[in-house]
Structures are given as structure tokens and as C-alpha cells.
Amino acid sequence: MTVAHVTGAARGIGQAIATRLAEDGHDVAVSDLPSMAEALEETRSKLESTGVRAIALTGDVSDHDSVRALVTDTATQLGSLDVMVANAGIAQTKALLDVTPEEFDKVLAVNSRGAFLCYTEAARQMIDQGTGGKIIGAASIAAHKGFPLLGVYCSSKFALRALTQAAAQEWAPHKITVNAYCPGIVDTTMWEEIDHDLGEINHMGKGESMKAMAAGITLGRVSTGDDVAKLVSFLAGPDSDYITGQSILVDGGMIFV
């Protein structure tokens, strides 16, 4: 039985990923901020109902000690760490000239530093175990193209894409693959917040900003967490053993590279 850990799993894409990995037969540790503990426990209970072992852990991915504890507790309580999904992230919608250095640091602390900490601490655990593993990060279409009013968010996701490429090359001798998934517009709370903030800036009503961006989706609809979870399921399983260093788009056809 393999063990997976999914950060930012109390809701949205993270919850969908954790659910799919449990359905695939992985034992799963889910984590999120302490403020999300109640929702996180609901996720854990749902996973356990599928017949796998599941634990809920709280922590902050931008804090090194916290990430070390998440990895250690997962391996101690479930026996190993074989799949790390660094899913936790935050968004910011703001013109670059209005962004403060403190706001810039906050976004990169979660999206870039957080990914670095999850990647490296998971890799240390996997190397110690000696059985390889899968490390998977949450990138975005914003890791392939810069978007106005999302400049800081894009910067953080471009950084994660570069980290993924470098880590894949460094850890290949240890039979660890490192890949990232790149969602487009997903029907989640985060995208509702982005829609709201874009609407405030551009004087548009609720849902109008998302609708305008979604008009460019080739398949004609925004995605769901399950769409993303299917890709992560593949990256976490044996069928992706010969894929590493990739940041794979799962956006319905918004960005073509």
C-alpha cells in the first residue's frame, strides 16, 4: 500500500485530489492550515469511508518546521511517504504597481517557498526509504503564460515550474519523479475570489470576469476539481514512471505549448 500526502486538502482541488488518490487505493494524509481543521476532518472522514487509512494534519507550508513535521508525521503514522502532492497555494489579483513588497513576499512564501519545502522534505524522506517516489506540484496555466493583474501569482508559478525541472534532474538517480499539474479556470472558491477581485478592478459584475476568460477554453467549459484529480492520479501511479520534469496543462485547451 502506498502512502500519499496532499497539502491544501480541506477544500477545492486538494480535496478532489485526495479523494481520487484514496479511490485509487492510496492511504492518504491530508493537511491544511489550522483554521481549516474542521473542513479538513470532514475530508479525512470521507477518505476513510472508502476503506483506506487517512489522517488529518494541520500546518503551514511556508514554515520549514511545519513542513518537516507534516512529512515526519505522515511517515510515522502511515508507514511511509510515497507520493507528495504540494497542492497548497494562494492567489492575488492586483496591478503590479499596486502590489507591496510584503504582498509579493506573502504569495511567493506559500506558492514558491512552500513548494520548495514540500519537495525537498518529501525527497529526503523518500531517499531515506530507498524505494523512490512521486513528487507532484500545483502549477497553473500561469506557469506557462503571464497574465495581467495576476503578475505576482504568475511569478510564483513560473518559479514552481523551474523548481520541478531542476528537482526532476537531481532526484532521478533516487527513482523519484517530479512533475506538476497546470489547471486553467477551475470552479473553486479560489477562482470565485479571483472573479470578484477582477470584477472590482474592471467594474464588472459577479461571474462576468470568469465568463470572459472562460470564452477562450477550447472544450467550452471551466474545469472541475475532478478534472485535475484525474491527471494527478496518473502522475501518482505507475503508468507515469517514465515522465519527469513536466508541467502538464489540464485546462480544456486555453494554452498551447
PDB file of C-alpha atoms in Angstrom:
ATOM      1  CA  MET A   1       0.000   0.000   0.000  1.00  0.00           C
ATOM      2  CA  THR A   2       1.445   3.364  -0.998  1.00  0.00           C
ATOM      3  CA  VAL A   3       1.030   6.496   1.097  1.00  0.00           C
ATOM      4  CA  ALA A   4       0.220   9.922  -0.324  1.00  0.00           C
ATOM      5  CA  HIS A   5       0.193  13.338   1.314  1.00  0.00           C
ATOM      6  CA  VAL A   6      -1.883  16.189  -0.139  1.00  0.00           C
ATOM      7  CA  THR A   7      -1.438  19.727   1.158  1.00  0.00           C
ATOM      8  CA  GLY A   8      -4.228  22.291   0.956  1.00  0.00           C
ATOM      9  CA  ALA A   9      -6.710  19.426   1.019  1.00  0.00           C
ATOM     10  CA  ALA A  10      -9.552  20.856   3.099  1.00  0.00           C
ATOM     11  CA  ARG A  11     -11.449  22.005   0.021  1.00  0.00           C
ATOM     12  CA  GLY A  12     -11.320  22.568  -3.722  1.00  0.00           C
ATOM     13  CA  ILE A  13      -8.737  20.904  -5.934  1.00  0.00           C
ATOM     14  CA  GLY A  14      -6.814  19.488  -2.970  1.00  0.00           C
ATOM     15  CA  GLN A  15      -9.886  17.733  -1.626  1.00  0.00           C
ATOM     16  CA  ALA A  16     -10.687  16.332  -5.075  1.00  0.00           C
ATOM     17  CA  ILE A  17      -7.123  15.042  -5.442  1.00  0.00           C
ATOM     18  CA  ALA A  18      -7.131  13.408  -2.015  1.00  0.00           C
ATOM     19  CA  THR A  19     -10.459  11.750  -2.769  1.00  0.00           C
ATOM     20  CA  ARG A  20      -9.238  10.368  -6.086  1.00  0.00           C
ATOM     21  CA  LEU A  21      -5.996   9.058  -4.587  1.00  0.00           C
ATOM     22  CA  ALA A  22      -7.987   7.267  -1.878  1.00  0.00           C
ATOM     23  CA  GLU A  23     -10.232   5.760  -4.545  1.00  0.00           C
ATOM     24  CA  ASP A  24      -7.055   4.594  -6.301  1.00  0.00           C
ATOM     25  CA  GLY A  25      -6.107   2.719  -3.126  1.00  0.00           C
ATOM     26  CA  HIS A  26      -3.505   5.001  -1.588  1.00  0.00           C
ATOM     27  CA  ASP A  27      -3.533   5.618   2.136  1.00  0.00           C
ATOM     28  CA  VAL A  28      -3.751   9.402   2.400  1.00  0.00           C
ATOM     29  CA  ALA A  29      -2.584  12.124   4.755  1.00  0.00           C
ATOM     30  CA  VAL A  30      -4.338  15.442   4.204  1.00  0.00           C
ATOM     31  CA  SER A  31      -3.119  18.750   5.556  1.00  0.00           C
ATOM     32  CA  ASP A  32      -4.174  22.376   5.633  1.00  0.00           C
ATOM     33  CA  LEU A  33      -3.942  25.437   7.853  1.00  0.00           C
ATOM     34  CA  PRO A  34      -5.157  25.150  11.472  1.00  0.00           C
ATOM     35  CA  SER A  35      -8.046  27.471  10.589  1.00  0.00           C
ATOM     36  CA  MET A  36      -9.289  24.793   8.163  1.00  0.00           C
ATOM     37  CA  ALA A  37      -9.206  21.975  10.732  1.00  0.00           C
ATOM     38  CA  GLU A  38     -12.953  21.325  10.738  1.00  0.00           C
ATOM     39  CA  ALA A  39     -13.218  21.064   6.947  1.00  0.00           C
ATOM     40  CA  LEU A  40     -10.020  19.006   6.904  1.00  0.00           C
ATOM     41  CA  GLU A  41     -11.505  16.484   9.316  1.00  0.00           C
ATOM     42  CA  GLU A  42     -14.551  16.170   7.056  1.00  0.00           C
ATOM     43  CA  THR A  43     -12.204  15.379   4.174  1.00  0.00           C
ATOM     44  CA  ARG A  44     -10.357  12.786   6.273  1.00  0.00           C
ATOM     45  CA  SER A  45     -13.600  11.091   7.272  1.00  0.00           C
ATOM     46  CA  LYS A  46     -14.726  10.944   3.643  1.00  0.00           C
ATOM     47  CA  LEU A  47     -11.439   9.333   2.625  1.00  0.00           C
ATOM     48  CA  GLU A  48     -11.595   6.769   5.394  1.00  0.00           C
ATOM     49  CA  SER A  49     -15.074   5.744   4.249  1.00  0.00           C
ATOM     50  CA  THR A  50     -13.511   4.451   1.018  1.00  0.00           C
ATOM     51  CA  GLY A  51     -11.647   1.810   3.034  1.00  0.00           C
ATOM     52  CA  VAL A  52      -8.153   3.308   3.158  1.00  0.00           C
ATOM     53  CA  ARG A  53      -6.300   4.713   6.128  1.00  0.00           C
ATOM     54  CA  ALA A  54      -6.484   8.510   6.349  1.00  0.00           C
ATOM     55  CA  ILE A  55      -5.064  11.083   8.739  1.00  0.00           C
ATOM     56  CA  ALA A  56      -5.546  14.843   9.022  1.00  0.00           C
ATOM     57  CA  LEU A  57      -2.634  17.124   9.896  1.00  0.00           C
ATOM     58  CA  THR A  58      -2.507  20.884  10.267  1.00  0.00           C
ATOM     59  CA  GLY A  59       0.426  23.052   9.307  1.00  0.00           C
ATOM     60  CA  ASP A  60       1.738  25.950   7.240  1.00  0.00           C
ATOM     61  CA  VAL A  61       3.639  25.039   4.060  1.00  0.00           C
ATOM     62  CA  SER A  62       5.624  28.280   4.201  1.00  0.00           C
ATOM     63  CA  ASP A  63       7.156  27.256   7.558  1.00  0.00           C
ATOM     64  CA  HIS A  64      10.077  24.830   7.442  1.00  0.00           C
ATOM     65  CA  ASP A  65       9.491  23.223  10.831  1.00  0.00           C
ATOM     66  CA  SER A  66       5.834  22.757   9.982  1.00  0.00           C
ATOM     67  CA  VAL A  67       6.580  21.001   6.690  1.00  0.00           C
ATOM     68  CA  ARG A  68       9.162  18.761   8.363  1.00  0.00           C
ATOM     69  CA  ALA A  69       6.510  17.762  10.890  1.00  0.00           C
ATOM     70  CA  LEU A  70       3.929  17.064   8.167  1.00  0.00           C
ATOM     71  CA  VAL A  71       6.318  14.720   6.373  1.00  0.00           C
ATOM     72  CA  THR A  72       7.540  13.022   9.557  1.00  0.00           C
ATOM     73  CA  ASP A  73       4.039  12.543  10.945  1.00  0.00           C
ATOM     74  CA  THR A  74       2.825  11.082   7.664  1.00  0.00           C
ATOM     75  CA  ALA A  75       5.657   8.543   7.511  1.00  0.00           C
ATOM     76  CA  THR A  76       5.372   7.706  11.212  1.00  0.00           C
ATOM     77  CA  GLN A  77       1.625   7.249  11.324  1.00  0.00           C
ATOM     78  CA  LEU A  78       1.075   5.631   7.922  1.00  0.00           C
ATOM     79  CA  GLY A  79       4.409   3.850   7.489  1.00  0.00           C
ATOM     80  CA  SER A  80       5.989   5.721   4.575  1.00  0.00           C
ATOM     81  CA  LEU A  81       5.645   8.652   2.196  1.00  0.00           C
ATOM     82  CA  ASP A  82       5.494   7.580  -1.440  1.00  0.00           C
ATOM     83  CA  VAL A  83       3.560  10.410  -3.100  1.00  0.00           C
ATOM     84  CA  MET A  84       3.777  14.083  -2.128  1.00  0.00           C
ATOM     85  CA  VAL A  85       1.241  16.443  -3.701  1.00  0.00           C
ATOM     86  CA  ALA A  86       2.265  20.031  -2.964  1.00  0.00           C
ATOM     87  CA  ASN A  87      -1.144  21.481  -3.718  1.00  0.00           C
ATOM     88  CA  ALA A  88      -1.462  24.365  -1.229  1.00  0.00           C
ATOM     89  CA  GLY A  89      -1.453  27.801  -2.822  1.00  0.00           C
ATOM     90  CA  ILE A  90      -2.914  31.278  -2.729  1.00  0.00           C
ATOM     91  CA  ALA A  91      -3.851  33.773  -5.435  1.00  0.00           C
ATOM     92  CA  GLN A  92      -3.573  37.525  -5.716  1.00  0.00           C
ATOM     93  CA  THR A  93      -5.335  39.750  -8.232  1.00  0.00           C
ATOM     94  CA  LYS A  94      -3.771  43.196  -8.343  1.00  0.00           C
ATOM     95  CA  ALA A  95      -2.000  45.578 -10.706  1.00  0.00           C
ATOM     96  CA  LEU A  96       1.752  45.248 -10.309  1.00  0.00           C
ATOM     97  CA  LEU A  97       2.172  48.938  -9.481  1.00  0.00           C
ATOM     98  CA  ASP A  98      -0.209  48.474  -6.558  1.00  0.00           C
ATOM     99  CA  VAL A  99       1.495  45.385  -5.118  1.00  0.00           C
ATOM    100  CA  THR A 100       3.538  45.998  -1.974  1.00  0.00           C
ATOM    101  CA  PRO A 101       6.781  44.108  -1.310  1.00  0.00           C
ATOM    102  CA  GLU A 102       5.045  42.469   1.655  1.00  0.00           C
ATOM    103  CA  GLU A 103       2.227  41.204  -0.577  1.00  0.00           C
ATOM    104  CA  PHE A 104       4.745  39.875  -3.087  1.00  0.00           C
ATOM    105  CA  ASP A 105       6.583  38.033  -0.327  1.00  0.00           C
ATOM    106  CA  LYS A 106       3.350  36.526   1.019  1.00  0.00           C
ATOM    107  CA  VAL A 107       2.365  34.961  -2.313  1.00  0.00           C
ATOM    108  CA  LEU A 108       5.825  33.570  -3.003  1.00  0.00           C
ATOM    109  CA  ALA A 109       6.134  32.316   0.581  1.00  0.00           C
ATOM    110  CA  VAL A 110       3.206  29.951   0.018  1.00  0.00           C
ATOM    111  CA  ASN A 111       3.393  29.148  -3.688  1.00  0.00           C
ATOM    112  CA  SER A 112       7.164  29.046  -4.258  1.00  0.00           C
ATOM    113  CA  ARG A 113       8.843  28.597  -0.873  1.00  0.00           C
ATOM    114  CA  GLY A 114       6.037  26.250   0.177  1.00  0.00           C
ATOM    115  CA  ALA A 115       6.587  24.075  -2.885  1.00  0.00           C
ATOM    116  CA  PHE A 116      10.346  24.089  -2.286  1.00  0.00           C
ATOM    117  CA  LEU A 117       9.882  22.941   1.303  1.00  0.00           C
ATOM    118  CA  CYS A 118       7.375  20.235   0.406  1.00  0.00           C
ATOM    119  CA  TYR A 119       9.527  18.986  -2.468  1.00  0.00           C
ATOM    120  CA  THR A 120      12.780  18.860  -0.513  1.00  0.00           C
ATOM    121  CA  GLU A 121      11.433  17.411   2.724  1.00  0.00           C
ATOM    122  CA  ALA A 122       9.488  14.758   0.804  1.00  0.00           C
ATOM    123  CA  ALA A 123      12.587  13.938  -1.228  1.00  0.00           C
ATOM    124  CA  ARG A 124      14.678  13.484   1.923  1.00  0.00           C
ATOM    125  CA  GLN A 125      12.101  11.064   3.301  1.00  0.00           C
ATOM    126  CA  MET A 126      11.871   9.139   0.030  1.00  0.00           C
ATOM    127  CA  ILE A 127      15.658   8.920  -0.305  1.00  0.00           C
ATOM    128  CA  ASP A 128      15.891   7.567   3.247  1.00  0.00           C
ATOM    129  CA  GLN A 129      13.245   4.959   2.428  1.00  0.00           C
ATOM    130  CA  GLY A 130      15.192   3.920  -0.662  1.00  0.00           C
ATOM    131  CA  THR A 131      12.147   2.955  -2.701  1.00  0.00           C
ATOM    132  CA  GLY A 132      11.693   6.011  -4.931  1.00  0.00           C
ATOM    133  CA  GLY A 133       8.561   8.108  -5.057  1.00  0.00           C
ATOM    134  CA  LYS A 134       6.402  10.649  -6.817  1.00  0.00           C
ATOM    135  CA  ILE A 135       6.541  14.386  -6.089  1.00  0.00           C
ATOM    136  CA  ILE A 136       3.805  16.440  -7.708  1.00  0.00           C
ATOM    137  CA  GLY A 137       3.316  20.201  -7.523  1.00  0.00           C
ATOM    138  CA  ALA A 138       0.465  22.598  -8.213  1.00  0.00           C
ATOM    139  CA  ALA A 139       1.483  24.867 -11.050  1.00  0.00           C
ATOM    140  CA  SER A 140      -1.038  26.600 -13.331  1.00  0.00           C
ATOM    141  CA  ILE A 141      -1.605  27.955 -16.810  1.00  0.00           C
ATOM    142  CA  ALA A 142       0.080  30.920 -15.108  1.00  0.00           C
ATOM    143  CA  ALA A 143       3.294  28.862 -15.111  1.00  0.00           C
ATOM    144  CA  HIS A 144       3.249  28.964 -18.927  1.00  0.00           C
ATOM    145  CA  LYS A 145       1.956  32.485 -19.602  1.00  0.00           C
ATOM    146  CA  GLY A 146       1.946  35.742 -17.686  1.00  0.00           C
ATOM    147  CA  PHE A 147      -1.470  37.345 -17.204  1.00  0.00           C
ATOM    148  CA  PRO A 148      -2.214  40.999 -16.406  1.00  0.00           C
ATOM    149  CA  LEU A 149      -3.379  41.638 -12.836  1.00  0.00           C
ATOM    150  CA  LEU A 150      -2.010  38.225 -11.860  1.00  0.00           C
ATOM    151  CA  GLY A 151       1.674  39.087 -12.207  1.00  0.00           C
ATOM    152  CA  VAL A 152       2.796  38.024  -8.750  1.00  0.00           C
ATOM    153  CA  TYR A 153       0.809  34.790  -8.887  1.00  0.00           C
ATOM    154  CA  CYS A 154       2.318  34.049 -12.302  1.00  0.00           C
ATOM    155  CA  SER A 155       5.812  34.713 -10.945  1.00  0.00           C
ATOM    156  CA  SER A 156       5.251  32.204  -8.167  1.00  0.00           C
ATOM    157  CA  LYS A 157       4.026  29.524 -10.577  1.00  0.00           C
ATOM    158  CA  PHE A 158       6.835  30.062 -13.097  1.00  0.00           C
ATOM    159  CA  ALA A 159       9.187  29.514 -10.152  1.00  0.00           C
ATOM    160  CA  LEU A 160       7.468  26.230  -9.289  1.00  0.00           C
ATOM    161  CA  ARG A 161       7.805  25.061 -12.881  1.00  0.00           C
ATOM    162  CA  ALA A 162      11.567  25.725 -12.843  1.00  0.00           C
ATOM    163  CA  LEU A 163      11.888  24.023  -9.458  1.00  0.00           C
ATOM    164  CA  THR A 164      10.100  20.988 -10.861  1.00  0.00           C
ATOM    165  CA  GLN A 165      12.520  20.717 -13.772  1.00  0.00           C
ATOM    166  CA  ALA A 166      15.603  21.053 -11.566  1.00  0.00           C
ATOM    167  CA  ALA A 167      14.354  18.640  -8.908  1.00  0.00           C
ATOM    168  CA  ALA A 168      13.464  16.023 -11.524  1.00  0.00           C
ATOM    169  CA  GLN A 169      17.061  16.000 -12.757  1.00  0.00           C
ATOM    170  CA  GLU A 170      18.647  15.957  -9.307  1.00  0.00           C
ATOM    171  CA  TRP A 171      16.487  13.194  -7.849  1.00  0.00           C
ATOM    172  CA  ALA A 172      16.170  10.860 -10.820  1.00  0.00           C
ATOM    173  CA  PRO A 173      19.059   8.689  -9.503  1.00  0.00           C
ATOM    174  CA  HIS A 174      16.881   8.015  -6.449  1.00  0.00           C
ATOM    175  CA  LYS A 175      13.955   6.841  -8.643  1.00  0.00           C
ATOM    176  CA  ILE A 176      11.924   9.922  -7.700  1.00  0.00           C
ATOM    177  CA  THR A 177       9.880  11.557 -10.446  1.00  0.00           C
ATOM    178  CA  VAL A 178       8.879  15.207 -10.116  1.00  0.00           C
ATOM    179  CA  ASN A 179       6.056  16.711 -12.157  1.00  0.00           C
ATOM    180  CA  ALA A 180       3.471  19.477 -11.890  1.00  0.00           C
ATOM    181  CA  TYR A 181      -0.141  19.886 -12.940  1.00  0.00           C
ATOM    182  CA  CYS A 182      -1.285  23.131 -14.535  1.00  0.00           C
ATOM    183  CA  PRO A 183      -5.009  23.838 -14.192  1.00  0.00           C
ATOM    184  CA  GLY A 184      -6.767  26.626 -16.002  1.00  0.00           C
ATOM    185  CA  ILE A 185     -10.041  28.066 -14.731  1.00  0.00           C
ATOM    186  CA  VAL A 186     -11.451  25.731 -12.086  1.00  0.00           C
ATOM    187  CA  ASP A 187     -14.826  26.024 -10.388  1.00  0.00           C
ATOM    188  CA  THR A 188     -13.421  26.549  -6.880  1.00  0.00           C
ATOM    189  CA  THR A 189     -13.501  29.132  -4.106  1.00  0.00           C
ATOM    190  CA  MET A 190     -10.129  30.493  -5.260  1.00  0.00           C
ATOM    191  CA  TRP A 191     -11.494  31.267  -8.705  1.00  0.00           C
ATOM    192  CA  GLU A 192     -14.588  32.853  -7.205  1.00  0.00           C
ATOM    193  CA  GLU A 193     -12.227  35.174  -5.322  1.00  0.00           C
ATOM    194  CA  ILE A 194     -10.258  35.939  -8.493  1.00  0.00           C
ATOM    195  CA  ASP A 195     -13.507  36.677 -10.335  1.00  0.00           C
ATOM    196  CA  HIS A 196     -14.579  39.023  -7.538  1.00  0.00           C
ATOM    197  CA  ASP A 197     -11.266  40.883  -7.481  1.00  0.00           C
ATOM    198  CA  LEU A 198     -11.115  41.211 -11.267  1.00  0.00           C
ATOM    199  CA  GLY A 199     -14.679  42.482 -11.227  1.00  0.00           C
ATOM    200  CA  GLU A 200     -13.774  45.146  -8.671  1.00  0.00           C
ATOM    201  CA  ILE A 201     -10.850  46.320 -10.780  1.00  0.00           C
ATOM    202  CA  ASN A 202     -12.632  46.215 -14.140  1.00  0.00           C
ATOM    203  CA  HIS A 203     -16.093  47.262 -12.861  1.00  0.00           C
ATOM    204  CA  MET A 204     -17.729  44.006 -13.895  1.00  0.00           C
ATOM    205  CA  GLY A 205     -20.464  42.057 -12.163  1.00  0.00           C
ATOM    206  CA  LYS A 206     -20.205  38.726 -10.362  1.00  0.00           C
ATOM    207  CA  GLY A 207     -19.241  35.938 -12.721  1.00  0.00           C
ATOM    208  CA  GLU A 208     -18.565  38.210 -15.687  1.00  0.00           C
ATOM    209  CA  SER A 209     -14.769  38.124 -15.425  1.00  0.00           C
ATOM    210  CA  MET A 210     -14.702  34.342 -15.210  1.00  0.00           C
ATOM    211  CA  LYS A 211     -17.130  34.091 -18.114  1.00  0.00           C
ATOM    212  CA  ALA A 212     -14.926  36.338 -20.249  1.00  0.00           C
ATOM    213  CA  MET A 213     -11.814  34.288 -19.504  1.00  0.00           C
ATOM    214  CA  ALA A 214     -13.678  31.013 -19.999  1.00  0.00           C
ATOM    215  CA  ALA A 215     -14.665  32.092 -23.507  1.00  0.00           C
ATOM    216  CA  GLY A 216     -11.159  31.094 -24.570  1.00  0.00           C
ATOM    217  CA  ILE A 217     -11.486  27.468 -23.433  1.00  0.00           C
ATOM    218  CA  THR A 218     -11.478  25.153 -26.448  1.00  0.00           C
ATOM    219  CA  LEU A 219     -13.624  22.494 -24.781  1.00  0.00           C
ATOM    220  CA  GLY A 220     -16.253  25.073 -23.880  1.00  0.00           C
ATOM    221  CA  ARG A 221     -16.454  24.815 -20.090  1.00  0.00           C
ATOM    222  CA  VAL A 222     -14.499  25.592 -16.947  1.00  0.00           C
ATOM    223  CA  SER A 223     -12.912  22.612 -15.248  1.00  0.00           C
ATOM    224  CA  THR A 224     -13.773  20.866 -12.019  1.00  0.00           C
ATOM    225  CA  GLY A 225     -11.504  19.585  -9.282  1.00  0.00           C
ATOM    226  CA  ASP A 226     -12.138  16.080 -10.597  1.00  0.00           C
ATOM    227  CA  ASP A 227     -10.647  17.027 -13.987  1.00  0.00           C
ATOM    228  CA  VAL A 228      -7.422  17.973 -12.246  1.00  0.00           C
ATOM    229  CA  ALA A 229      -7.506  14.987  -9.891  1.00  0.00           C
ATOM    230  CA  LYS A 230      -7.540  12.589 -12.849  1.00  0.00           C
ATOM    231  CA  LEU A 231      -4.194  13.950 -14.039  1.00  0.00           C
ATOM    232  CA  VAL A 232      -2.713  13.783 -10.549  1.00  0.00           C
ATOM    233  CA  SER A 233      -3.940  10.198 -10.270  1.00  0.00           C
ATOM    234  CA  PHE A 234      -1.959   9.365 -13.401  1.00  0.00           C
ATOM    235  CA  LEU A 235       1.161  11.180 -12.165  1.00  0.00           C
ATOM    236  CA  ALA A 236       0.929   9.374  -8.812  1.00  0.00           C
ATOM    237  CA  GLY A 237       0.642   5.934 -10.392  1.00  0.00           C
ATOM    238  CA  PRO A 238       2.967   3.542 -12.226  1.00  0.00           C
ATOM    239  CA  ASP A 239       1.777   4.492 -15.716  1.00  0.00           C
ATOM    240  CA  SER A 240       3.720   7.777 -15.392  1.00  0.00           C
ATOM    241  CA  ASP A 241       7.008   6.178 -14.337  1.00  0.00           C
ATOM    242  CA  TYR A 242       8.782   7.417 -17.485  1.00  0.00           C
ATOM    243  CA  ILE A 243       7.563  11.019 -17.155  1.00  0.00           C
ATOM    244  CA  THR A 244       9.507  13.547 -15.099  1.00  0.00           C
ATOM    245  CA  GLY A 245      10.239  17.261 -15.054  1.00  0.00           C
ATOM    246  CA  GLN A 246       6.997  18.123 -16.807  1.00  0.00           C
ATOM    247  CA  SER A 247       4.378  20.765 -16.035  1.00  0.00           C
ATOM    248  CA  ILE A 248       1.301  19.367 -17.722  1.00  0.00           C
ATOM    249  CA  LEU A 249      -1.627  21.550 -18.744  1.00  0.00           C
ATOM    250  CA  VAL A 250      -5.104  20.426 -17.750  1.00  0.00           C
ATOM    251  CA  ASP A 251      -7.032  23.481 -18.892  1.00  0.00           C
ATOM    252  CA  GLY A 252      -9.521  22.364 -21.541  1.00  0.00           C
ATOM    253  CA  GLY A 253      -7.401  23.976 -24.236  1.00  0.00           C
ATOM    254  CA  MET A 254      -6.557  27.510 -23.100  1.00  0.00           C
ATOM    255  CA  ILE A 255      -2.784  27.476 -23.507  1.00  0.00           C
ATOM    256  CA  PHE A 256      -0.940  25.528 -26.192  1.00  0.00           C
ATOM    257  CA  VAL A 257       2.791  24.840 -25.790  1.00  0.00           C
TER     258      VAL A 257
END
